[in-house]
XYZ file of N, CA and C in Angstrom:
462
model
N 0.795 -0.647 -0.445
C 0.057 -0.045 -0.023
C 0.908 0.939 0.120
N 1.697 1.369 0.999
C 2.656 2.532 1.123
C 3.666 2.612 -0.328
N 3.988 1.863 -0.727
C 5.107 1.631 -1.715
C 3.800 2.354 -3.124
N 2.708 1.780 -3.189
C 1.428 2.025 -4.312
C 1.612 3.699 -4.139
N 0.946 3.703 -3.253
C 0.872 5.496 -2.605
C 2.221 6.653 -2.817
N 3.601 5.738 -2.711
C 4.405 6.511 -3.011
C 4.778 6.736 -4.967
N 4.380 5.583 -5.618
C 4.291 5.778 -6.759
C 3.320 7.091 -7.213
N 2.354 6.925 -6.921
C 0.703 7.661 -7.219
C 1.377 9.286 -6.917
N 2.008 9.477 -5.888
C 2.795 10.733 -5.393
C 3.728 11.052 -6.612
N 4.427 10.679 -6.512
C 5.657 10.850 -7.499
C 5.382 10.895 -8.635
N 4.078 10.391 -9.595
C 3.887 10.019 -10.542
C 2.628 11.920 -11.030
N 2.002 11.706 -9.933
C 1.406 13.471 -10.084
C 2.407 14.739 -9.733
N 3.524 14.033 -8.788
C 4.748 14.832 -8.684
C 4.963 16.074 -10.516
N 5.404 15.024 -10.967
C 6.045 15.020 -12.617
C 5.178 16.202 -13.322
N 3.935 16.212 -12.804
C 3.151 17.139 -13.493
C 2.837 18.550 -11.970
N 2.990 18.410 -11.491
C 2.780 19.931 -9.982
C 3.978 21.119 -10.782
N 4.015 21.859 -10.193
C 4.571 23.221 -9.835
C 5.228 22.836 -8.445
N 6.892 23.732 -8.056
C 7.643 23.607 -7.086
C 6.576 24.021 -5.980
N 6.301 24.527 -5.920
C 5.158 25.127 -4.626
C 4.156 24.391 -4.394
N 3.405 23.504 -5.850
C 1.682 22.902 -5.212
C 2.624 21.753 -4.824
N 3.933 21.404 -5.428
C 4.450 20.093 -4.459
C 5.337 20.147 -2.973
N 5.782 21.425 -2.985
C 6.241 21.846 -1.241
C 4.574 21.637 -0.836
N 4.167 22.598 -0.999
C 2.353 22.416 0.232
C 1.846 21.279 0.411
N 1.538 20.422 -0.263
C 1.504 18.870 -0.298
C 2.903 18.395 0.638
N 4.054 18.591 0.803
C 5.321 18.186 1.334
C 4.480 18.778 3.277
N 4.663 20.298 2.672
C 4.277 20.859 4.312
C 3.136 20.132 4.182
N 1.691 19.668 4.059
C 0.857 19.658 4.817
C 0.939 18.315 5.761
N 1.803 17.426 4.722
C 2.102 16.390 5.541
C 3.087 16.545 6.465
N 3.834 17.176 6.543
C 5.056 17.275 8.221
C 4.007 17.777 8.675
N 3.428 18.978 8.453
C 2.394 19.356 9.745
C 1.606 18.875 10.239
N 0.859 17.905 9.824
C 0.521 16.805 10.738
C 0.609 16.347 11.212
N 2.060 15.486 10.444
C 3.267 14.336 11.621
C 3.557 15.454 12.955
N 3.605 16.371 12.806
C 4.192 17.204 13.848
C 3.341 17.627 14.922
N 2.127 17.905 14.345
C 1.037 17.558 15.168
C 0.305 16.151 16.396
N 0.464 15.341 15.189
C 0.377 14.369 16.038
C 1.265 13.867 16.966
N 2.538 14.356 16.908
C 3.473 13.569 17.635
C 3.776 15.132 18.766
N 3.662 16.423 18.262
C 2.656 17.314 20.043
C 2.216 16.946 20.674
N 0.887 17.014 19.936
C -0.276 16.300 20.852
C -0.016 14.687 21.801
N 0.955 13.876 20.953
C 0.373 12.886 21.775
C 2.216 13.312 23.020
N 3.266 13.659 22.554
C 4.007 13.886 23.870
C 3.478 14.841 24.765
N 2.491 15.762 24.485
C 1.398 16.692 25.562
C 0.849 15.554 26.746
N 0.224 14.440 25.871
C -0.654 13.970 26.401
C -0.043 12.867 27.487
N 1.249 12.800 26.981
C 2.036 11.553 27.918
C 2.947 12.220 28.853
N 2.905 13.161 29.028
C 3.349 14.188 30.277
C 2.335 14.911 31.029
N 1.122 15.057 30.471
C -0.213 14.854 31.214
C 0.107 13.676 32.068
N -0.393 12.488 31.264
C -0.741 11.556 32.316
C 0.675 10.772 33.232
N 1.834 11.534 32.745
C 2.595 11.131 33.742
C 2.706 11.452 34.905
N 2.454 12.849 34.452
C 3.095 13.549 35.591
C 1.556 13.940 36.712
N 0.231 13.990 36.615
C -0.837 14.195 36.764
C -1.030 13.921 38.666
N -0.953 15.062 39.154
C -1.647 15.378 40.370
C -0.032 14.521 41.274
N 1.256 15.289 40.675
C 2.124 14.594 41.165
C 2.037 15.432 42.807
N 1.437 16.942 42.778
C 1.427 17.040 44.395
C 0.185 17.376 43.673
N -1.023 17.323 45.331
C -2.024 17.349 44.870
C -2.770 18.684 44.762
N -1.974 19.484 44.886
C -2.080 21.142 45.251
C -2.195 22.027 44.061
N -1.274 21.356 42.599
C -1.099 22.113 41.719
C -0.713 21.031 40.687
N -1.441 21.040 39.282
C -0.551 20.349 38.368
C -0.067 20.567 37.959
N 1.076 20.400 38.078
C 2.305 21.614 37.516
C 2.963 20.455 35.721
N 1.942 19.823 35.280
C 2.078 19.552 33.980
C 1.858 20.126 32.782
N 0.614 20.829 33.641
C -0.265 21.908 32.284
C 0.965 22.940 31.998
N 2.115 23.838 32.617
C 2.818 24.888 32.015
C 3.930 24.217 31.399
N 4.073 22.735 32.193
C 5.214 22.460 31.345
C 4.908 21.830 29.772
N 3.609 21.362 29.379
C 3.175 21.530 27.939
C 3.519 22.546 27.041
N 3.567 23.670 27.434
C 3.777 24.421 26.415
C 4.860 24.606 26.098
N 6.250 24.123 26.539
C 7.543 23.841 26.128
C 7.410 22.713 25.766
N 6.546 21.999 24.941
C 6.912 21.142 24.511
C 6.141 21.508 22.551
N 7.064 22.215 22.164
C 6.349 22.846 20.934
C 7.309 22.268 18.591
N 6.777 22.815 17.882
C 7.166 22.493 17.204
C 7.499 23.811 16.419
N 8.784 23.659 15.181
C 9.083 25.212 14.326
C 8.784 25.049 13.325
N 8.972 25.682 13.171
C 7.885 26.504 11.245
C 9.097 25.350 10.472
N 8.326 25.136 9.388
C 8.797 24.533 8.546
C 10.057 24.971 8.055
N 11.214 24.481 7.511
C 12.568 25.074 6.950
C 12.821 24.542 5.738
N 13.728 24.803 4.975
C 14.278 24.216 4.044
C 16.002 24.212 3.988
N 16.598 22.790 4.249
C 17.991 22.916 4.302
C 18.766 23.458 2.865
N 20.099 23.386 3.442
C 20.964 23.634 1.472
C 20.921 22.982 0.922
N 20.373 21.698 0.903
C 20.078 20.609 -0.186
C 18.964 20.861 -0.547
N 17.346 21.773 -0.134
C 16.246 22.141 -0.889
C 15.154 20.922 -0.116
N 16.006 20.006 1.006
C 14.835 19.290 1.461
C 14.039 20.303 2.424
N 12.401 19.855 2.728
C 12.153 20.195 4.073
C 12.185 19.823 5.136
N 11.813 20.559 6.196
C 12.012 19.647 7.128
C 11.648 20.685 8.632
N 10.761 19.984 9.683
C 10.310 20.435 10.898
C 10.980 19.756 11.993
N 10.952 20.419 12.910
C 11.572 19.998 14.319
C 10.330 20.245 15.516
N 9.830 19.027 16.026
C 9.348 19.324 17.363
C 10.057 18.792 18.174
N 10.264 19.663 19.345
C 10.881 19.284 20.460
C 10.753 19.354 22.255
N 11.438 19.194 23.237
C 10.651 19.379 24.295
C 11.631 20.102 24.773
N 11.869 21.155 25.324
C 12.977 22.063 25.882
C 12.386 23.488 27.059
N 12.886 23.875 27.695
C 12.835 25.224 27.982
C 12.097 26.583 27.370
N 10.995 27.203 27.024
C 10.400 27.923 26.559
C 11.169 29.682 27.417
N 11.623 29.715 27.956
C 12.569 30.423 28.537
C 11.702 31.279 29.061
N 10.139 31.121 29.992
C 9.180 31.980 30.457
C 9.732 31.723 31.962
N 9.690 32.966 32.618
C 9.603 33.066 34.324
C 8.324 31.885 34.687
N 8.508 31.021 35.708
C 7.657 30.459 36.464
C 7.213 29.427 35.554
N 7.728 29.155 34.177
C 7.333 28.202 33.645
C 7.871 26.271 34.011
N 9.012 26.544 34.722
C 9.559 25.381 34.890
C 9.824 24.319 34.133
N 9.715 24.826 32.916
C 9.372 24.057 31.393
C 11.408 23.550 31.364
N 12.317 24.249 32.043
C 13.667 23.257 31.788
C 13.611 22.010 32.284
N 12.461 21.700 33.222
C 12.659 20.614 33.611
C 12.268 19.488 32.979
N 11.902 19.821 31.081
C 11.711 18.512 30.515
C 12.590 18.060 30.047
N 13.881 17.969 30.060
C 14.896 17.036 29.527
C 14.984 16.303 30.357
N 14.834 17.047 31.952
C 15.186 15.651 33.114
C 14.156 14.961 32.857
N 12.664 15.342 32.947
C 11.820 14.294 32.811
C 12.058 13.273 31.606
N 12.239 13.858 30.745
C 12.560 12.592 29.724
C 13.704 11.544 29.796
N 14.552 12.262 30.154
C 15.828 11.279 30.257
C 16.357 10.453 31.725
N 15.631 11.562 32.774
C 15.880 10.898 34.106
C 17.190 11.856 34.297
N 17.698 12.019 35.838
C 19.425 12.782 36.009
C 20.071 11.309 37.049
N 21.051 11.637 37.222
C 21.408 11.308 38.308
C 21.223 11.498 39.365
N 21.705 10.674 40.276
C 21.772 11.092 41.731
C 22.747 12.745 42.293
N 21.055 13.304 42.854
C 22.139 14.718 43.406
C 22.343 15.361 44.533
N 23.440 16.321 44.892
C 23.709 15.808 46.087
C 23.873 17.623 45.982
N 23.872 18.496 46.751
C 24.264 19.702 47.355
C 25.697 19.814 47.384
N 26.097 21.541 47.064
C 27.951 21.493 47.522
C 28.087 21.073 48.673
N 27.030 21.160 50.028
C 27.633 20.687 51.347
C 27.234 19.143 51.339
N 27.006 18.135 50.367
C 26.586 16.731 50.078
C 24.965 15.977 50.615
N 24.642 17.170 50.884
C 23.157 16.823 51.481
C 22.485 15.577 50.008
N 21.763 15.277 49.800
C 21.779 13.847 49.121
C 20.493 14.579 48.621
N 19.879 15.065 47.736
C 18.790 15.345 47.189
C 17.932 14.896 45.785
N 18.272 13.801 45.896
C 17.287 12.751 45.054
C 17.596 12.368 43.582
N 16.868 11.605 42.882
C 17.249 11.621 41.449
C 16.106 11.264 40.953
N 16.100 11.984 39.744
C 14.556 12.340 38.720
C 14.723 10.977 37.647
N 13.407 9.716 38.032
C 13.358 9.013 37.219
C 13.025 9.535 35.745
N 13.623 9.197 34.373
C 13.164 9.005 33.416
C 11.361 8.353 33.180
N 11.118 9.199 32.180
C 9.388 8.388 31.678
C 9.789 8.334 29.827
N 10.556 8.987 29.427
C 10.520 8.840 27.679
C 9.084 9.733 27.090
N 8.703 9.965 28.082
C 6.962 10.613 27.443
C 7.082 10.938 26.211
N 8.840 11.923 25.934
C 8.813 12.478 24.349
C 8.808 11.081 23.128
N 9.510 10.380 23.552
C 10.188 9.312 22.843
C 8.836 8.051 22.445
N 8.481 8.257 23.473
C 6.973 6.818 23.240
C 6.023 7.728 22.441
N 6.174 9.251 22.210
C 4.686 9.882 21.596
C 5.669 9.163 19.805
N 6.825 9.529 20.258
C 6.707 9.311 18.764
C 6.999 7.718 17.855
N 7.077 7.047 19.084
C 7.421 5.459 18.390
C 5.806 4.433 18.469
N 4.904 5.670 19.100
C 3.646 5.094 18.739
C 2.711 4.573 18.096
N 3.487 5.236 16.565
C 2.646 5.195 15.396
C 3.777 5.320 14.539
N 3.504 4.813 13.113
C 4.501 4.468 12.128
C 4.127 6.031 10.971
N 5.603 6.740 11.365
C 5.478 8.273 11.093
C 5.794 8.200 9.496
N 6.187 7.093 8.824
C 6.229 7.340 7.319
C 4.985 7.093 6.919
N 3.978 5.859 7.268
C 2.768 5.866 6.543
C 1.952 6.831 6.740
N 2.064 7.608 8.211
C 0.902 8.794 8.441
C 1.696 10.001 7.207
N 2.893 9.803 6.844
C 3.198 11.311 6.156
C 2.973 11.340 5.011
N 2.764 9.805 4.365
C 2.596 9.435 2.865
C 0.957 9.364 2.492
N 0.680 9.251 3.793
C -1.033 9.626 2.919
C -1.813 10.819 3.583
N -1.100 11.634 3.971
C -1.365 13.377 4.247
C -0.931 13.991 3.040
N 0.103 13.280 2.330
C 0.885 14.119 1.207
C 0.042 13.593 0.012
N -0.666 12.375 0.090
C -1.232 12.036 -0.769
C -2.961 12.403 -0.891
N -3.067 12.547 0.020
C -4.346 13.571 0.695
C -4.177 14.787 -0.213
N -3.330 15.452 -0.130
C -2.919 16.756 -0.243
C -2.932 16.759 -1.702
N -2.296 15.592 -2.442
C -1.891 15.331 -4.355
C -3.452 14.903 -4.355
N -4.332 14.459 -4.046
C -5.830 14.774 -4.711
C -6.124 16.264 -4.699
N -6.331 16.620 -3.756
C -7.019 17.801 -3.566
C -6.554 18.850 -4.723
N -4.927 19.406 -4.967
C -4.244 20.214 -5.412
C -5.113 19.431 -7.073
N -4.728 18.051 -7.404
C -4.936 17.905 -8.572
C -6.426 17.826 -8.905
N -7.421 17.868 -7.733
C -8.548 18.076 -8.281
C -8.852 19.699 -8.175
N -8.144 20.349 -7.936
C -7.996 22.034 -7.861
C -8.043 22.566 -9.497
N -6.674 21.466 -9.752
C -6.044 21.856 -11.100
C -7.181 21.288 -12.125
N -7.981 20.307 -11.856
C -9.055 19.983 -13.208
C -10.145 20.561 -13.247
N -10.101 21.810 -12.225
C -11.583 22.888 -12.954
C -11.156 23.414 -13.855
């Protein structure tokens, strides 16, 4: 199924202009990035819901999981990044996202007092691994190709 979709996309791309091709690819990239973004945020909410009964600290942290705009590299390839790290807003606490993802070693103060260890939950990695990114990307590009093809037929 995937190979036939790739062939279908390729055959149609031969008849498209460059902006139409980029539009189809951008649509697919945005869709996949949104799926990863939403899954990572949902995993974070589930993993850290009501750690402290007085505050649900996962909500401000979810804003630290975000995507960049689609960019073009030196080879002309389009890409998008979804990342989980600090948003540098005071009080957000999002600087802790990499620690929650990967965990930390045992921590001590300068005076030698033990301050604990954070166990990593891999909330972001699980979001990426829960579905087949390639097949979703190809399916979304195919939908956009059909839409462009239909618009050009008018």
